[in-house]
Amino acid sequence: MTPRLLVLSRSGARHLSSNRLHCGCSMAADESEVVFASLQVSNVYERCWRILGCGFAFVYEAQDISGGKDYALKRLLSNEEEKSKEIIQEVCFMKKLSGHPNMVQFCSAASISKEESDTGQAEFLILTELCKGQLVDFIKRVEQRALLSCDTVLKIFYQSCRAVQHMHKQKPPIIHRDLKIENLLISNQGTIKLCDFGSSTTVSHYPDYSWSAQKRSMITRNTTPAYRTPEMIDLYSNFPINEKQDIWALGCILYLLCFKQHPFEEGAKLQIVNGKYSIPQNDVKYTVYHNLIRISFEEVMTFTKWLFGVNKLIGWDQISACEETIDRLRAYEEADCKMEPRGGSADNM
């Protein structure tokens, strides 16, 4: 059953102004800059919307009636103050990270208090660019015909790394915490876009023996089991839990892109704790990525050093015997990693 659409009017949608955002994020004060506050409630308005997906939020496709431009609108409900703070923090992160070519672009945000809402809960709306689809759906379509080419794997992975690098370069670093292939989108221009910052944080954890079991359990509540690091599985190891968890997740994504399965299916705890995974012995197509997968899981390093390995990988001749491929990869790197769709290949985006 499709959820009913939120009735939103110029008076009903409140702009998230700087005095309501306690984390220092500010929005445009000019009401004309709030795209969805200018939408009219009418039959035309409702025909412009369709549900894109449901998780912990409803996501709609929306259209600005006056200009005809399409957007994605994320609607979240909250009946707890702590949850509301988390949503506001998500807005702040999106606003701060927006502008990078591999981040979903933030447009605006608004809220309706629980007193004004007919749901009895506070409602939050986040407006972003509309991407043409999820990466996971693209991969499923391609793999019905053939494996992803090394060229395509590198394009996807490199742009994913650039997005995470942008997060980690913030001061303090922003940790995504729920990095997975389902949170990668493809823009209308064919660019990889990282999304869903509802689990993101700037807080690193340094467990010690004084931590209670309840405090330890809170660390994993914003993560996906199959992408958890060994120190998150064995919380009593008391290893630091920080942005390196995103590096581990990138290794999982690279493995999945190459071998069509997750290295730690269903979050197998013993395998994760011991770093036990296997690369198919008969693989000859993706040998160039084997070492990069290994260092993702087995070595502790800064993201800058790790990304250097990705940059080095782009220069390796093994990635393709064709010099044209190497030149194309370097060209899109110099153009902020914007990837234009190409014809003639089974795995074009």
Short mmCIF file of C-alpha atoms in Angstrom, two decimals:
data_model
loop_
_atom_site.label_atom_id
_atom_site.label_comp_id
_atom_site.label_asym_id
_atom_site.label_seq_id
_atom_site.Cartn_x
_atom_site.Cartn_y
_atom_site.Cartn_z
CA MET A 1 0.00 0.00 0.00
CA THR A 2 1.41 3.38 -1.02
CA PRO A 3 1.62 5.79 1.94
CA ARG A 4 -0.45 8.92 1.60
CA LEU A 5 1.46 12.00 0.57
CA LEU A 6 2.25 14.64 3.11
CA VAL A 7 0.04 17.71 2.74
CA LEU A 8 2.56 20.51 2.54
CA SER A 9 1.80 24.18 2.15
CA ARG A 10 3.75 27.41 2.39
CA SER A 11 2.49 27.88 5.94
CA GLY A 12 2.83 24.25 6.97
CA ALA A 13 6.48 23.68 6.03
CA ARG A 14 8.92 25.25 8.41
CA HIS A 15 12.36 26.16 7.20
CA LEU A 16 15.17 24.73 9.33
CA SER A 17 16.81 28.02 10.27
CA SER A 18 20.17 28.38 11.98
CA ASN A 19 18.63 29.05 15.39
CA ARG A 20 16.90 25.64 15.30
CA LEU A 21 19.99 23.72 14.21
CA HIS A 22 22.12 23.29 17.28
CA CYS A 23 25.08 21.87 15.34
CA GLY A 24 25.84 25.13 13.59
CA CYS A 25 24.26 24.37 10.23
CA SER A 26 22.42 27.25 8.60
CA MET A 27 19.97 27.31 5.70
CA ALA A 28 18.99 29.97 3.22
CA ALA A 29 16.72 32.59 4.75
CA ASP A 30 15.04 33.52 1.49
CA GLU A 31 11.83 31.48 1.18
CA SER A 32 12.18 31.44 -2.61
CA GLU A 33 15.25 29.24 -2.16
CA VAL A 34 13.23 26.52 -0.44
CA VAL A 35 12.11 24.50 -3.44
CA PHE A 36 9.39 22.37 -1.86
CA ALA A 37 7.92 25.22 0.17
CA SER A 38 6.87 26.76 -3.15
CA LEU A 39 5.02 23.63 -4.30
CA GLN A 40 1.23 23.84 -4.27
CA VAL A 41 -1.07 21.21 -2.84
CA SER A 42 -3.28 20.15 -5.72
CA ASN A 43 -4.07 17.20 -7.94
CA VAL A 44 -1.20 18.26 -10.18
CA TYR A 45 1.10 18.25 -7.16
CA GLU A 46 0.14 14.72 -6.22
CA ARG A 47 0.60 13.40 -9.75
CA CYS A 48 4.20 14.61 -9.63
CA TRP A 49 5.09 12.19 -6.83
CA ARG A 50 5.74 8.49 -6.66
CA ILE A 51 7.38 6.37 -3.99
CA LEU A 52 11.05 5.56 -4.65
CA GLY A 53 11.76 3.36 -1.68
CA CYS A 54 11.11 2.71 1.98
CA GLY A 55 13.57 1.94 4.73
CA PHE A 56 13.55 3.97 7.89
CA ALA A 57 12.11 6.81 5.80
CA PHE A 58 9.80 7.39 2.87
CA VAL A 59 11.50 8.68 -0.28
CA TYR A 60 9.42 10.33 -2.99
CA GLU A 61 10.08 11.63 -6.44
CA ALA A 62 8.96 15.26 -6.45
CA GLN A 63 8.70 17.96 -9.08
CA ASP A 64 8.85 21.72 -8.81
CA ILE A 65 5.66 22.75 -10.57
CA SER A 66 6.94 26.19 -11.52
CA GLY A 67 10.20 24.98 -13.08
CA GLY A 68 9.52 21.32 -13.87
CA LYS A 69 12.73 20.13 -12.22
CA ASP A 70 12.69 16.72 -10.52
CA TYR A 71 13.99 16.08 -7.01
CA ALA A 72 14.11 13.33 -4.41
CA LEU A 73 12.25 14.10 -1.17
CA LYS A 74 13.05 12.12 1.97
CA ARG A 75 10.41 12.21 4.70
CA LEU A 76 11.28 11.14 8.24
CA LEU A 77 9.06 10.91 11.31
CA SER A 78 10.21 11.31 14.89
CA ASN A 79 8.46 10.98 18.22
CA GLU A 80 11.62 11.26 20.31
CA GLU A 81 13.88 14.22 20.92
CA GLU A 82 17.01 12.10 20.42
CA LYS A 83 15.75 10.89 17.03
CA SER A 84 14.99 14.48 15.99
CA LYS A 85 18.53 15.49 16.89
CA GLU A 86 19.89 12.67 14.75
CA ILE A 87 17.80 13.80 11.77
CA ILE A 88 18.99 17.39 12.18
CA GLN A 89 22.56 16.12 12.32
CA GLU A 90 21.95 14.23 9.06
CA VAL A 91 20.79 17.48 7.46
CA CYS A 92 23.91 19.25 8.73
CA PHE A 93 26.21 16.58 7.32
CA MET A 94 24.48 16.65 3.95
CA LYS A 95 24.74 20.42 3.74
CA LYS A 96 28.42 20.33 4.70
CA LEU A 97 29.32 17.56 2.24
CA SER A 98 27.20 18.78 -0.66
CA GLY A 99 29.13 20.15 -3.63
CA HIS A 100 31.47 17.20 -4.08
CA PRO A 101 30.80 15.41 -7.39
CA ASN A 102 30.37 12.03 -5.71
CA MET A 103 27.95 13.15 -3.00
CA VAL A 104 24.18 13.36 -3.43
CA GLN A 105 23.55 17.08 -3.68
CA PHE A 106 21.58 18.66 -0.87
CA CYS A 107 18.95 21.26 -1.87
CA SER A 108 16.94 22.19 1.23
CA ALA A 109 15.19 20.94 4.34
CA ALA A 110 12.07 21.71 6.37
CA SER A 111 10.26 20.45 9.44
CA ILE A 112 6.76 20.30 10.91
CA SER A 113 6.35 20.03 14.67
CA LYS A 114 4.35 17.19 16.18
CA GLU A 115 1.72 19.73 17.30
CA GLU A 116 1.15 20.79 13.66
CA SER A 117 1.40 17.31 12.17
CA ASP A 118 -1.65 15.08 11.89
CA THR A 119 0.58 12.06 12.56
CA GLY A 120 1.29 13.17 16.12
CA GLN A 121 5.01 13.06 15.34
CA ALA A 122 7.53 15.63 14.22
CA GLU A 123 8.07 15.42 10.46
CA PHE A 124 11.27 16.26 8.62
CA LEU A 125 11.73 16.71 4.88
CA ILE A 126 15.08 16.61 3.08
CA LEU A 127 15.19 17.63 -0.57
CA THR A 128 18.08 16.42 -2.75
CA GLU A 129 18.96 15.88 -6.37
CA LEU A 130 17.15 12.99 -8.03
CA CYS A 131 19.44 10.21 -9.24
CA LYS A 132 18.39 7.79 -11.94
CA GLY A 133 18.82 4.64 -9.87
CA GLN A 134 20.68 2.52 -7.36
CA LEU A 135 24.04 1.03 -8.23
CA VAL A 136 22.91 -2.38 -6.96
CA ASP A 137 20.11 -2.48 -9.55
CA PHE A 138 22.54 -1.53 -12.32
CA ILE A 139 24.88 -4.33 -11.30
CA LYS A 140 22.06 -6.90 -11.27
CA ARG A 141 21.05 -5.93 -14.80
CA VAL A 142 24.62 -6.12 -16.09
CA GLU A 143 25.45 -9.43 -14.45
CA GLN A 144 22.50 -11.09 -16.16
CA ARG A 145 24.60 -10.75 -19.32
CA ALA A 146 28.24 -10.60 -18.22
CA LEU A 147 30.62 -9.82 -15.38
CA LEU A 148 31.51 -6.20 -14.75
CA SER A 149 34.58 -5.17 -16.70
CA CYS A 150 37.72 -4.15 -14.79
CA ASP A 151 37.23 -0.69 -16.25
CA THR A 152 33.73 -0.39 -14.78
CA VAL A 153 34.74 -1.83 -11.40
CA LEU A 154 37.50 0.76 -11.15
CA LYS A 155 35.21 3.64 -12.11
CA ILE A 156 32.67 2.66 -9.48
CA PHE A 157 35.22 1.95 -6.78
CA TYR A 158 37.40 4.98 -7.37
CA GLN A 159 34.47 7.38 -7.19
CA SER A 160 33.22 5.65 -4.04
CA CYS A 161 36.67 6.20 -2.51
CA ARG A 162 36.60 9.86 -3.48
CA ALA A 163 33.27 10.30 -1.70
CA VAL A 164 34.56 8.67 1.49
CA GLN A 165 37.79 10.66 1.28
CA HIS A 166 35.72 13.85 1.18
CA MET A 167 33.99 12.80 4.39
CA HIS A 168 37.23 11.87 6.15
CA LYS A 169 38.92 15.15 5.17
CA GLN A 170 36.38 17.18 7.14
CA LYS A 171 37.45 18.58 10.49
CA PRO A 172 36.62 16.56 12.47
CA PRO A 173 36.36 13.59 10.05
CA ILE A 174 32.83 12.44 9.28
CA ILE A 175 32.44 8.66 9.49
CA HIS A 176 29.69 7.22 7.31
CA ARG A 177 29.29 4.05 9.45
CA ASP A 178 26.79 2.40 7.08
CA LEU A 179 28.79 2.32 3.88
CA LYS A 180 27.41 -0.41 1.60
CA ILE A 181 26.61 -0.92 -2.02
CA GLU A 182 22.93 -0.15 -1.41
CA ASN A 183 23.92 3.41 -0.45
CA LEU A 184 25.56 4.14 -3.78
CA LEU A 185 23.44 5.76 -6.49
CA ILE A 186 24.02 6.61 -10.14
CA SER A 187 23.29 10.16 -11.24
CA ASN A 188 21.67 11.07 -14.55
CA GLN A 189 25.19 11.86 -15.82
CA GLY A 190 26.50 8.41 -14.85
CA THR A 191 28.39 9.57 -11.75
CA ILE A 192 28.54 7.49 -8.57
CA LYS A 193 26.83 9.28 -5.66
CA LEU A 194 27.08 8.36 -1.97
CA CYS A 195 23.87 8.81 0.01
CA ASP A 196 22.16 8.14 3.37
CA PHE A 197 24.00 9.93 6.15
CA GLY A 198 21.53 9.02 8.87
CA SER A 199 24.12 6.84 10.61
CA SER A 200 27.06 9.21 10.12
CA THR A 201 29.00 10.66 13.04
CA THR A 202 32.12 12.60 13.94
CA VAL A 203 32.59 10.59 17.14
CA SER A 204 35.37 8.01 17.38
CA HIS A 205 35.20 5.44 20.17
CA TYR A 206 38.04 4.25 22.38
CA PRO A 207 36.61 1.42 24.51
CA ASP A 208 38.31 0.38 27.72
CA TYR A 209 37.54 -2.01 30.56
CA SER A 210 35.32 0.54 32.30
CA TRP A 211 32.75 0.40 29.47
CA SER A 212 29.47 -1.32 30.31
CA ALA A 213 27.86 -3.93 28.04
CA GLN A 214 25.08 -1.48 27.20
CA LYS A 215 27.54 1.22 26.14
CA ARG A 216 29.37 -1.26 23.92
CA SER A 217 26.15 -2.44 22.29
CA MET A 218 25.26 1.13 21.28
CA ILE A 219 28.27 1.23 18.93
CA THR A 220 26.79 -1.27 16.48
CA ARG A 221 23.22 0.02 16.28
CA ASN A 222 23.92 2.25 13.26
CA THR A 223 25.74 -0.36 11.22
CA THR A 224 24.93 -3.27 8.89
CA PRO A 225 26.12 -6.66 10.27
CA ALA A 226 27.90 -7.86 7.13
CA TYR A 227 29.98 -4.66 6.94
CA ARG A 228 31.07 -4.51 10.59
CA THR A 229 34.78 -4.54 11.39
CA PRO A 230 36.44 -7.11 13.68
CA GLU A 231 36.71 -4.57 16.51
CA MET A 232 32.96 -3.98 16.27
CA ILE A 233 32.22 -7.71 16.46
CA ASP A 234 34.61 -8.28 19.36
CA LEU A 235 33.81 -5.16 21.35
CA TYR A 236 35.82 -6.41 24.33
CA SER A 237 39.04 -6.28 22.31
CA ASN A 238 38.99 -2.56 23.17
CA PHE A 239 40.43 -1.48 19.83
CA PRO A 240 39.60 2.07 18.64
CA ILE A 241 36.52 2.36 16.45
CA ASN A 242 36.89 5.25 14.04
CA GLU A 243 36.86 6.19 10.36
CA LYS A 244 38.82 3.03 9.47
CA GLN A 245 35.53 1.15 9.63
CA ASP A 246 34.68 2.87 6.33
CA ILE A 247 37.89 1.47 4.80
CA TRP A 248 36.85 -2.06 5.76
CA ALA A 249 33.43 -1.43 4.18
CA LEU A 250 35.08 -0.21 0.97
CA GLY A 251 36.99 -3.49 0.84
CA CYS A 252 33.67 -5.34 1.13
CA ILE A 253 32.25 -3.27 -1.72
CA LEU A 254 35.27 -3.94 -3.97
CA TYR A 255 35.04 -7.67 -3.25
CA LEU A 256 31.33 -7.65 -4.08
CA LEU A 257 31.89 -5.74 -7.33
CA CYS A 258 34.44 -8.32 -8.43
CA PHE A 259 32.95 -11.61 -7.24
CA LYS A 260 29.17 -10.98 -7.08
CA GLN A 261 28.98 -11.89 -3.40
CA HIS A 262 29.87 -10.40 -0.04
CA PRO A 263 33.16 -11.59 1.54
CA PHE A 264 31.38 -12.12 4.87
CA GLU A 265 27.92 -13.35 3.95
CA GLU A 266 25.21 -12.70 6.54
CA GLY A 267 27.72 -11.02 8.84
CA ALA A 268 29.49 -14.26 9.83
CA LYS A 269 31.06 -13.15 13.11
CA LEU A 270 33.93 -15.62 13.36
CA GLN A 271 34.99 -14.95 9.79
CA ILE A 272 34.98 -11.20 10.38
CA VAL A 273 36.86 -11.36 13.69
CA ASN A 274 39.55 -13.58 12.15
CA GLY A 275 39.56 -11.76 8.82
CA LYS A 276 38.81 -15.02 7.05
CA TYR A 277 37.70 -14.54 3.48
CA SER A 278 38.65 -16.25 0.25
CA ILE A 279 39.36 -14.99 -3.22
CA PRO A 280 38.20 -17.47 -5.87
CA GLN A 281 41.23 -19.53 -6.88
CA ASN A 282 40.26 -19.58 -10.52
CA ASP A 283 39.88 -15.79 -10.79
CA VAL A 284 42.01 -14.28 -13.53
CA LYS A 285 39.77 -11.35 -14.46
CA TYR A 286 40.22 -9.27 -11.30
CA THR A 287 43.73 -10.20 -10.16
CA VAL A 288 44.72 -6.53 -10.22
CA TYR A 289 42.34 -5.92 -7.28
CA HIS A 290 43.45 -8.81 -5.07
CA ASN A 291 46.10 -6.85 -3.19
CA LEU A 292 43.81 -3.87 -2.66
CA ILE A 293 41.16 -6.15 -1.15
CA ARG A 294 43.81 -7.65 1.11
CA ILE A 295 45.06 -4.34 2.48
CA SER A 296 41.47 -3.22 3.08
CA PHE A 297 40.98 -6.10 5.50
CA GLU A 298 44.46 -6.81 6.83
CA GLU A 299 46.42 -3.57 7.19
CA VAL A 300 45.76 -0.54 9.37
CA MET A 301 46.51 2.67 7.51
CA THR A 302 45.26 6.18 7.00
CA PHE A 303 42.80 6.81 4.20
CA THR A 304 45.32 9.01 2.37
CA LYS A 305 47.80 6.15 2.17
CA TRP A 306 45.08 3.72 1.18
CA LEU A 307 43.75 6.02 -1.54
CA PHE A 308 47.30 6.32 -2.85
CA GLY A 309 47.07 2.60 -3.51
CA VAL A 310 43.91 3.20 -5.57
CA ASN A 311 45.62 5.98 -7.52
CA LYS A 312 48.57 3.70 -8.14
CA LEU A 313 46.19 1.02 -9.33
CA ILE A 314 44.87 3.34 -12.03
CA GLY A 315 48.36 3.52 -13.51
CA TRP A 316 48.93 -0.24 -13.60
CA ASP A 317 48.95 -1.73 -17.07
CA GLN A 318 47.21 -4.87 -15.78
CA ILE A 319 43.94 -2.95 -15.45
CA SER A 320 43.68 -3.02 -19.21
CA ALA A 321 45.94 -3.81 -22.10
CA CYS A 322 44.36 -0.88 -23.89
CA GLU A 323 46.12 2.50 -23.47
CA GLU A 324 42.84 4.19 -24.34
CA THR A 325 41.32 2.83 -21.11
CA ILE A 326 44.19 4.20 -19.00
CA ASP A 327 43.85 7.61 -20.67
CA ARG A 328 40.09 7.65 -20.12
CA LEU A 329 40.49 6.83 -16.42
CA ARG A 330 43.04 9.60 -15.97
CA ALA A 331 40.80 12.01 -17.85
CA TYR A 332 37.76 11.44 -15.66
CA GLU A 333 39.98 11.69 -12.56
CA GLU A 334 41.14 15.13 -13.71
CA ALA A 335 37.52 16.12 -14.38
CA ASP A 336 36.46 15.46 -10.78
CA CYS A 337 35.66 11.83 -11.59
CA LYS A 338 32.58 12.65 -13.65
CA MET A 339 31.85 9.56 -15.68
CA GLU A 340 30.05 9.96 -18.96
CA PRO A 341 28.02 6.99 -20.21
CA ARG A 342 29.58 5.05 -23.07
CA GLY A 343 28.02 2.82 -25.68
CA GLY A 344 28.93 -0.64 -26.88
CA SER A 345 29.66 -2.38 -23.55
CA ALA A 346 27.48 -4.75 -21.56
CA ASP A 347 28.07 -2.86 -18.33
CA ASN A 348 27.58 0.76 -19.31
CA MET A 349 25.81 2.92 -16.73
#
